Each structure stands twice: as C-alpha cells, then as structure tokens.
mmCIF file of C-alpha atoms in Angstrom:
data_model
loop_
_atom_site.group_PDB
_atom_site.id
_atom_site.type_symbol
_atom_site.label_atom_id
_atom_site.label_comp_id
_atom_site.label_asym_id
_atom_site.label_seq_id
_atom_site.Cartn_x
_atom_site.Cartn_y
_atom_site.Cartn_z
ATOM 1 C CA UNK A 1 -36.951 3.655 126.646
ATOM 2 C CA UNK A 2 -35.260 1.501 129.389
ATOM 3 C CA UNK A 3 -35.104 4.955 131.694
ATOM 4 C CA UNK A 4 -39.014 5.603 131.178
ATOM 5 C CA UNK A 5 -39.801 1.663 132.248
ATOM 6 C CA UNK A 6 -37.470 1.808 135.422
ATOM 7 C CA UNK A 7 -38.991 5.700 136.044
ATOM 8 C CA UNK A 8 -42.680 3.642 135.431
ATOM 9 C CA UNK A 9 -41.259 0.576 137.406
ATOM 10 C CA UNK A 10 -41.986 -1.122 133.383
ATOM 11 C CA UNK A 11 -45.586 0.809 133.897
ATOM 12 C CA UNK A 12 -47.224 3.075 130.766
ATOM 13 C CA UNK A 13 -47.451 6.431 131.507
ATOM 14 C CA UNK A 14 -51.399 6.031 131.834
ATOM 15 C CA UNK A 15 -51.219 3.179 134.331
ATOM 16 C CA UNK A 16 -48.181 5.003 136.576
ATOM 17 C CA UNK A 17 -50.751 8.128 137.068
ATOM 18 C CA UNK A 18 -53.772 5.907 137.771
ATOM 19 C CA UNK A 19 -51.250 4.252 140.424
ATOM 20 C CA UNK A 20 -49.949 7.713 141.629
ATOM 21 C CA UNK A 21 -53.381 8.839 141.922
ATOM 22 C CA UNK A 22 -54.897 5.990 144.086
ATOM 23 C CA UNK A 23 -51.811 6.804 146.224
ATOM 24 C CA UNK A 24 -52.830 10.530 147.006
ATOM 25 C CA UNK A 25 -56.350 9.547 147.528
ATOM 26 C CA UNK A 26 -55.057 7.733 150.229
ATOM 27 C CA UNK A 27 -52.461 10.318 151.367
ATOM 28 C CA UNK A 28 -55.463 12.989 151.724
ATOM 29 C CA UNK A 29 -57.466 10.538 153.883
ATOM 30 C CA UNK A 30 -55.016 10.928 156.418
ATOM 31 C CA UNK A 31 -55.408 12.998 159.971
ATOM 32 C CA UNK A 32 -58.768 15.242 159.369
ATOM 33 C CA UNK A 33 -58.938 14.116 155.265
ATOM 34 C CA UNK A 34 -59.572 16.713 152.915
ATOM 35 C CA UNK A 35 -63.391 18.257 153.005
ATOM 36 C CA UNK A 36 -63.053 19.630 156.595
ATOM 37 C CA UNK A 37 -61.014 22.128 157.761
ATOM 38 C CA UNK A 38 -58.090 20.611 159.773
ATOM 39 C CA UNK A 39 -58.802 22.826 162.958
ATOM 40 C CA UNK A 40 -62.358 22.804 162.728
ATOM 41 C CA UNK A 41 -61.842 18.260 162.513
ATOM 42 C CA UNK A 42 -59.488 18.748 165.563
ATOM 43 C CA UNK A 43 -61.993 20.915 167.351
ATOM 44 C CA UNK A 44 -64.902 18.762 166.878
ATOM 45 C CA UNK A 45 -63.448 15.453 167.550
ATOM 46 C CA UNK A 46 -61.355 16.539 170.888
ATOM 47 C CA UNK A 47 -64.902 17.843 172.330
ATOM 48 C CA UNK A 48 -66.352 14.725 171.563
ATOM 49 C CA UNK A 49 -63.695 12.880 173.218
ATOM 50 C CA UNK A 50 -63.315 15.191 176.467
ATOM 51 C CA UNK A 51 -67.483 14.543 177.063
ATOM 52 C CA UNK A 52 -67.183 11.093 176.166
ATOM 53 C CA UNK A 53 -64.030 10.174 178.426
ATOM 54 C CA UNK A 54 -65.297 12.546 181.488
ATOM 55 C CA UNK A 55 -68.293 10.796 181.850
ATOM 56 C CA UNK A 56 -66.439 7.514 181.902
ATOM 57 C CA UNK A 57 -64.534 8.893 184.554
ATOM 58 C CA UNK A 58 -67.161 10.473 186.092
ATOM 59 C CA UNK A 59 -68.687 7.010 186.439
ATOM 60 C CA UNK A 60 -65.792 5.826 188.269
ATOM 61 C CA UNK A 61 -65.279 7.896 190.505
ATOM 62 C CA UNK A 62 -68.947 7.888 191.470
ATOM 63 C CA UNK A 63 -68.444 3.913 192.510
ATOM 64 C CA UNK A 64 -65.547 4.956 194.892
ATOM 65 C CA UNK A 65 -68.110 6.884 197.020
ATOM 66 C CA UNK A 66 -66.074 10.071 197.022
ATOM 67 C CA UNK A 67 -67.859 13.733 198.152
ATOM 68 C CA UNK A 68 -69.093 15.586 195.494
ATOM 69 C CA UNK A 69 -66.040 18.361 195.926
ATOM 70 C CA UNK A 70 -63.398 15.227 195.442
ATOM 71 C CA UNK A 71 -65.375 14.260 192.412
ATOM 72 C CA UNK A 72 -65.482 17.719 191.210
ATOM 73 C CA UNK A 73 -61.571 18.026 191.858
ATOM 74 C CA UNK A 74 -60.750 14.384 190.403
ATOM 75 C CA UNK A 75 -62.837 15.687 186.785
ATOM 76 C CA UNK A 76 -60.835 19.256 187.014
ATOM 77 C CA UNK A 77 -57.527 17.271 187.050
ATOM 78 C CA UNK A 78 -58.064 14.558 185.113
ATOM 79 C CA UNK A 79 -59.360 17.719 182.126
ATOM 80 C CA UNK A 80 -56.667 19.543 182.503
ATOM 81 C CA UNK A 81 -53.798 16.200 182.086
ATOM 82 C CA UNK A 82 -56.375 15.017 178.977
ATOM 83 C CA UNK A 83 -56.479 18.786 177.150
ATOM 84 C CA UNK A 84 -52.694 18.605 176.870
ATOM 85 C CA UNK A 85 -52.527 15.416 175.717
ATOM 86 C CA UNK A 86 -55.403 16.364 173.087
ATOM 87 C CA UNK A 87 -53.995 19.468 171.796
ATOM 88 C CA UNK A 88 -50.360 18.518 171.634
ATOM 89 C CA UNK A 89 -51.333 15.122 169.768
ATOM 90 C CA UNK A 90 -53.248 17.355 167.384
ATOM 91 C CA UNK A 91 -50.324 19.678 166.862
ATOM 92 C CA UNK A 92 -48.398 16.642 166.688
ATOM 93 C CA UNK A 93 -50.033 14.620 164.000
ATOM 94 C CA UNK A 94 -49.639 18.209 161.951
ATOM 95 C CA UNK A 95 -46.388 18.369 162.274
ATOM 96 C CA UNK A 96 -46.377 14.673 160.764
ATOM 97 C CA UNK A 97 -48.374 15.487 157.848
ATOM 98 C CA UNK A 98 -46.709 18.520 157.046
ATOM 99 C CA UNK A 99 -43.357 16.581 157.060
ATOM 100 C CA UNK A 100 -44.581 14.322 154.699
ATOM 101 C CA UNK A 101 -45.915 16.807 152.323
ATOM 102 C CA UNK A 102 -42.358 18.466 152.441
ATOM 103 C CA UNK A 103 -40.930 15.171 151.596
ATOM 104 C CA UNK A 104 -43.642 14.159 148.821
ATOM 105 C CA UNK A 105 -43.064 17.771 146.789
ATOM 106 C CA UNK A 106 -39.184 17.284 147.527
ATOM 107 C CA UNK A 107 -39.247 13.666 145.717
ATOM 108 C CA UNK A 108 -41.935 15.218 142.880
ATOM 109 C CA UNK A 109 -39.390 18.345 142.572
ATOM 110 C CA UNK A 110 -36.436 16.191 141.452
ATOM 111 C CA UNK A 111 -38.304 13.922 139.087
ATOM 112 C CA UNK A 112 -38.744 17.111 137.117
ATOM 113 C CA UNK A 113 -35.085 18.224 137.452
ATOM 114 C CA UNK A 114 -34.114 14.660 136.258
ATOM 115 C CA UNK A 115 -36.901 13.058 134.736
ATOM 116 C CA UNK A 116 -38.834 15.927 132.547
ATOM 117 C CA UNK A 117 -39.354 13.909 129.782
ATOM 118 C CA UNK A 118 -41.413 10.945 132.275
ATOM 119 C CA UNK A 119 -42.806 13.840 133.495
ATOM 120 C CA UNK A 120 -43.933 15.563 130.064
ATOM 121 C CA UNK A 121 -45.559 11.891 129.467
ATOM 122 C CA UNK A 122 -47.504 11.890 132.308
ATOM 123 C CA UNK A 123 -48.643 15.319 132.030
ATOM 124 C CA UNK A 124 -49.913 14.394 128.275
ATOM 125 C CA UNK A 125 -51.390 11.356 130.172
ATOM 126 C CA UNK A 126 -53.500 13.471 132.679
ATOM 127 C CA UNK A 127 -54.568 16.098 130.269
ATOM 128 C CA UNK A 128 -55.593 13.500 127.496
ATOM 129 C CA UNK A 129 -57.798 12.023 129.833
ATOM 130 C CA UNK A 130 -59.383 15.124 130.663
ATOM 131 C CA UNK A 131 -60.416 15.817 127.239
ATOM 132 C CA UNK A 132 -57.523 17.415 125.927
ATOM 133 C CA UNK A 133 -56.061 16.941 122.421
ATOM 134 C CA UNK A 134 -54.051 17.708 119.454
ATOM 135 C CA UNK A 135 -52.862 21.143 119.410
ATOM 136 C CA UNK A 136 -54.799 22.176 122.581
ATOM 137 C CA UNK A 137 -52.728 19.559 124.226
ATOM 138 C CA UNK A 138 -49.726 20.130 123.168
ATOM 139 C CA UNK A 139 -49.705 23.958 123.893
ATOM 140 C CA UNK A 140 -51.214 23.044 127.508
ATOM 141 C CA UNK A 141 -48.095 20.737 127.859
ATOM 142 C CA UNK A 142 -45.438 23.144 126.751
ATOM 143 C CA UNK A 143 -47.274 25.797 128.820
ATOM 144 C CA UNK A 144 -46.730 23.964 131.841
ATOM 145 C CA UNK A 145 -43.620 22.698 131.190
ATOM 146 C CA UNK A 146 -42.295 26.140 130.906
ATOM 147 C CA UNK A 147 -42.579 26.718 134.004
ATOM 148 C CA UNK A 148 -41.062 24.561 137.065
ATOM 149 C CA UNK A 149 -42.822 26.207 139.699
ATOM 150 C CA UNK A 150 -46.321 25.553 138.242
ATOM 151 C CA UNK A 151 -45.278 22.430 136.947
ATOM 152 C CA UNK A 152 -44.589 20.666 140.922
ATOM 153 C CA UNK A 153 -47.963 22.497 141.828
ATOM 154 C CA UNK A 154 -49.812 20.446 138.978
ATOM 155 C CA UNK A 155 -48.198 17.107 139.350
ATOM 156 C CA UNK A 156 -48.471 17.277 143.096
ATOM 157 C CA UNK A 157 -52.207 18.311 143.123
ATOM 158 C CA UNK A 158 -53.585 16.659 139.723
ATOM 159 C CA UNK A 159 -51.178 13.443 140.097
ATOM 160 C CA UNK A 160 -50.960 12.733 143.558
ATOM 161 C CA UNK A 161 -54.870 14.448 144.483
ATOM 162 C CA UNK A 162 -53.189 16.413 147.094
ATOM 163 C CA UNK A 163 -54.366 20.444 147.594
ATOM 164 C CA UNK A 164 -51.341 22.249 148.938
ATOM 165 C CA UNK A 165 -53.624 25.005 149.815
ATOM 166 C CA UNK A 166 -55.380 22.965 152.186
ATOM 167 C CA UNK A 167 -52.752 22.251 154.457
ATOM 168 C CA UNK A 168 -53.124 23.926 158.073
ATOM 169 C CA UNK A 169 -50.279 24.911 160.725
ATOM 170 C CA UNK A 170 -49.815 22.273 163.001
ATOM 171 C CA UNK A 171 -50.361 24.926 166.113
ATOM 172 C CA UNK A 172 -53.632 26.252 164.302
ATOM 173 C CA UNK A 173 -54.734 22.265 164.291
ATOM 174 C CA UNK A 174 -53.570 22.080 167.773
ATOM 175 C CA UNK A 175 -55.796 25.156 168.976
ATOM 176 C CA UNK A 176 -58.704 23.750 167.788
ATOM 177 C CA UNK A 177 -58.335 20.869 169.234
ATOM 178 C CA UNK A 178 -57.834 22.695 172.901
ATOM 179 C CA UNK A 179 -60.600 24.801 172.041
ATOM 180 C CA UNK A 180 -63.036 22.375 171.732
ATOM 181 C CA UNK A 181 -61.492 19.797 174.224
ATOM 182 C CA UNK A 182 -62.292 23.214 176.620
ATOM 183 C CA UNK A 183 -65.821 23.970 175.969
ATOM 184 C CA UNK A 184 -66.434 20.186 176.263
ATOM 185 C CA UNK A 185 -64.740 20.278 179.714
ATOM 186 C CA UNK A 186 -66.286 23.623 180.796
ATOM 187 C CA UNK A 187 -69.831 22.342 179.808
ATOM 188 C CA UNK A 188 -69.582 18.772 181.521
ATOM 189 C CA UNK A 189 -67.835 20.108 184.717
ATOM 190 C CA UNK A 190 -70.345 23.165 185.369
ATOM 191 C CA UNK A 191 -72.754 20.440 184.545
ATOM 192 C CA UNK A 192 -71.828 18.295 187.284
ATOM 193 C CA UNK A 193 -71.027 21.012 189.660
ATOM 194 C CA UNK A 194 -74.983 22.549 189.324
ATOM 195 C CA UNK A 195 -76.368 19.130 188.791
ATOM 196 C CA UNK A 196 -74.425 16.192 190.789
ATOM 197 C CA UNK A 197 -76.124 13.045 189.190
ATOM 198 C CA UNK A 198 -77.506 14.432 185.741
ATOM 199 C CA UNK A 199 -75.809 17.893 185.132
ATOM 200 C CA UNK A 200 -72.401 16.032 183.443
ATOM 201 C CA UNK A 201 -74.715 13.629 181.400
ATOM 202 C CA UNK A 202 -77.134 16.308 180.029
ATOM 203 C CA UNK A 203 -74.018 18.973 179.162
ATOM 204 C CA UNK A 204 -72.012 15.616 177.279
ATOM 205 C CA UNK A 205 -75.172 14.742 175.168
ATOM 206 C CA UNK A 206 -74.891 18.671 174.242
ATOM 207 C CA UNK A 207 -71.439 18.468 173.286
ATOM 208 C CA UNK A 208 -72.099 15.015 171.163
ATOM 209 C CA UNK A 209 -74.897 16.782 169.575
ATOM 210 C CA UNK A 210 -73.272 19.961 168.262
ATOM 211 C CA UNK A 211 -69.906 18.079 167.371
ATOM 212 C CA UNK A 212 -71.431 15.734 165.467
ATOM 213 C CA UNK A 213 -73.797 18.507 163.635
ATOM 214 C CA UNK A 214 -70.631 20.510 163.315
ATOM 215 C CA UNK A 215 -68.802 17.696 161.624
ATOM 216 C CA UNK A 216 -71.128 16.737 159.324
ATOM 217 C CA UNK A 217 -72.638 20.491 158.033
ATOM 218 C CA UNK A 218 -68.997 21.216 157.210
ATOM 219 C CA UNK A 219 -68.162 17.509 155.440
ATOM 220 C CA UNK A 220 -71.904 18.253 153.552
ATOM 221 C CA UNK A 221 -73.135 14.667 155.533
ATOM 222 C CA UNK A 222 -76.535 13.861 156.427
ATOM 223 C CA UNK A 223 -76.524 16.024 159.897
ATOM 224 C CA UNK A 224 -79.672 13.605 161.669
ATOM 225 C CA UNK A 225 -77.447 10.334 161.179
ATOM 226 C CA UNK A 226 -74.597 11.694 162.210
ATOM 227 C CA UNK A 227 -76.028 12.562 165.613
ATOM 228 C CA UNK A 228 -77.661 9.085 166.488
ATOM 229 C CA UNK A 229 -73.847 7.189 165.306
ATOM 230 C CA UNK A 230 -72.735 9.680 167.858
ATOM 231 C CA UNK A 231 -75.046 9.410 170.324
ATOM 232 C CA UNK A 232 -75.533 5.416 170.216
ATOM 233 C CA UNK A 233 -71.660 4.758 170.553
ATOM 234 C CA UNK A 234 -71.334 7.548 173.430
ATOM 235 C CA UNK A 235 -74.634 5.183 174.814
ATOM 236 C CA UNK A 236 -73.121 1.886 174.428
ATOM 237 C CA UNK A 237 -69.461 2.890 175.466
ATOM 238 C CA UNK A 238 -70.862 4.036 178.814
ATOM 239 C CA UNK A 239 -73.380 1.812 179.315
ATOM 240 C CA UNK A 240 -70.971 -0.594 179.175
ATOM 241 C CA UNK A 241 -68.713 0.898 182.068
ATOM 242 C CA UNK A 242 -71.819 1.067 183.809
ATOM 243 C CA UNK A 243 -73.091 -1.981 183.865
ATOM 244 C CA UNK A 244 -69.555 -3.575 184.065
ATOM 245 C CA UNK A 245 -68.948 -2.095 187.380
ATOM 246 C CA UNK A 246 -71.752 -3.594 188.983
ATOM 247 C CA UNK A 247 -69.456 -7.110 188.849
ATOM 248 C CA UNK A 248 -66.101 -5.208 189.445
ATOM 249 C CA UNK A 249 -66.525 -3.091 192.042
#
C-alpha cells in the first residue's frame, strides 16, 4: 500500500488518471495541437506571417523614399533571411516535441517494468469509467496486460490523451512551413513588382484569406470568422505601423 500512495503521490488510482489526463490535454495543445496536421499548421501559419511581416516592411521601406528596384531588392532579401528562420524554427519546435514524446513513453515504459500492479489499477480505473465491468473488465485488463507493447500504447494514448500516430517528422513540419512561407513571398513580391503601391497589399489579403480558410476547414472551425480575426489583426497591426510613422519618420 505505501508503494501505490508514493507511485499516486498518496492519490487513488481514479484521481492520479484524471490528473494524468489533464496533463496530456495540455501536452497535445502544444506546437500545431492535435486536430490539424502538423505540416499543414506550419504551412498555414508561416504564409500568414511572411504576408503579414512583408507588408510591414514594405511600409518601411516605402518612408525611406527608395526606387522601386531597391524596394523590390530590400523585400527579396529580407524573404529569403525570414523563410529560413521560418522553416528551421518549424523543424525546430518538431524536433522539441518529438524529444519529449521519446521521453514521456520512456518514463510510461518503466512504470510498467516496475510498477505493473499501479499500472493494472489505473488501467481498471480507465476502463471502469468507460463502462466496463465485472468479467468484461477483468478479461480487458488481463488482455492488455499481456502484452507490454500494447500496454505503453494504451496508457500513453488513453492516460496521457496523446495519439502517437499523429506525430509528424520534424523536416516534414519544417517543409510546410517553407512551402507556405514561399507562396506567401512569391504572391506579395510579384504583387509589388506588377503593382508598386497596391499589388503587395492585394496578394497579402489573398494569402490571409486562404490561410485562414485553410486553417479552419481542416480544424472543422467556422471558416467566415476565421477570416475577419485574420483580416482585422493583419488591419490593425499595419495600420498601426502606418500611422505611427507619420510621427517617427
């Protein structure tokens, strides 16, 4: 009894899964979360960056009365230094979860080597609350004790809420998000180049637009609301700059 209380940290069984639980709810909220698919996240959210932060610096250089083949040069640059940041963050953050995950199954993996009979409880724990009892539980708890391999899959995904199917390459996270930080670039920049003073605008509203429809059809959120968040912050962020350098420069 005193091993299962310092296992618990002096929990029941019932109240150490509810704990364990809120904790992987919070470990799948991390990076890109759960619904969307990690690349798909990364693309979305680097192409809404790259049109945002372009037409910031668009702005900018506009004030400092440069020709329009400068301006054109100062946007290529400043894309290029911002799509390597973008992608190798992604890839980074990845990397991070993934190294976590390793860690989480690694600590889950020795409970059961040296804690199976905590680990039986909280097992009969899960399934009880899903219904399961009597005989029917007890042959669904044998079952799965049987058998280490399936038993880390269930207590990592039913205890902790964490999918181990879900979990993308860092580098396939990291191509989306250079991917869509490209298009966004590619858009904006052709933008300007065709149309100096409302080309770069017109192709960043584009990118906001299908990013944010993106995002949402693939999280199954209301699409419409999703676009005017989107759109309204992109608005106020560069209004802002805009109206700010009147008194600055």
């Amino acid at each position: 009894m005193g091993n299962n209380h310092s296992h618990f940290n002096s929990k029941e069984a019932v109240e150490h899964v509810a704990e364990m639980q809120a904790k992987g709810i919070v470990d799948a909220t991390e990076i890109h979360g759960t619904e969307i698919p990690g690349h798909i996240s990364a693309a979305t959210d680097s192409a809404k960056e790259t049109a945002l932060t372009i037409s910031i610096i668009w702005l900018l250089l506009i004030k400092m009365s440069l020709t329009h083949l400068n301006i054109f040069y100062g946007l290529l640059t400043f894309s290029i230094a911002w799509l390597i940041w973008k992608s190798g963050r992604s890839a980074w953050l990845g990397w991070s979860r993934l190294e976590r995950l390793h860690r989480i199954v690694a600590q889950e993996k020795w409970e059961i080597d040296h804690h199976r009979e905590q680990e039986r409880e909280e097992l009969t724990a899960l399934y009880n609350a899903k219904g399961f009892e009597g005989k029917l539980l007890e042959d669904v708890i044998d079952t799965l004790m049987a058998d280490n391999n399936r038993l880390l899959k269930v207590m990592i995904e039913e205890e902790l809420g964490l999918s181990l199917e879900s979990q993308e390459h860092p580098l396939k996270q990291g191509a989306g998000a250079l991917i869509g930080g490209v298009f966004a670039s590619i858009i904006c920049l052709a933008g300007f180049w065709l149309y100096p003073w409302t080309g770069l605008l017109f192709g960043a509203i584009l990118i906001l637009i299908a990013s944010a429809a993106i995002s949402a059809y693939h999280a199954k959120n209301q699409m419409i609301p999703a676009i005017v968040w989107n759109l309204g912050l992109a608005a106020l962020s560069i209004g802002c700059v805009y109206f700010l350098l009147q008194y600055v420069l």
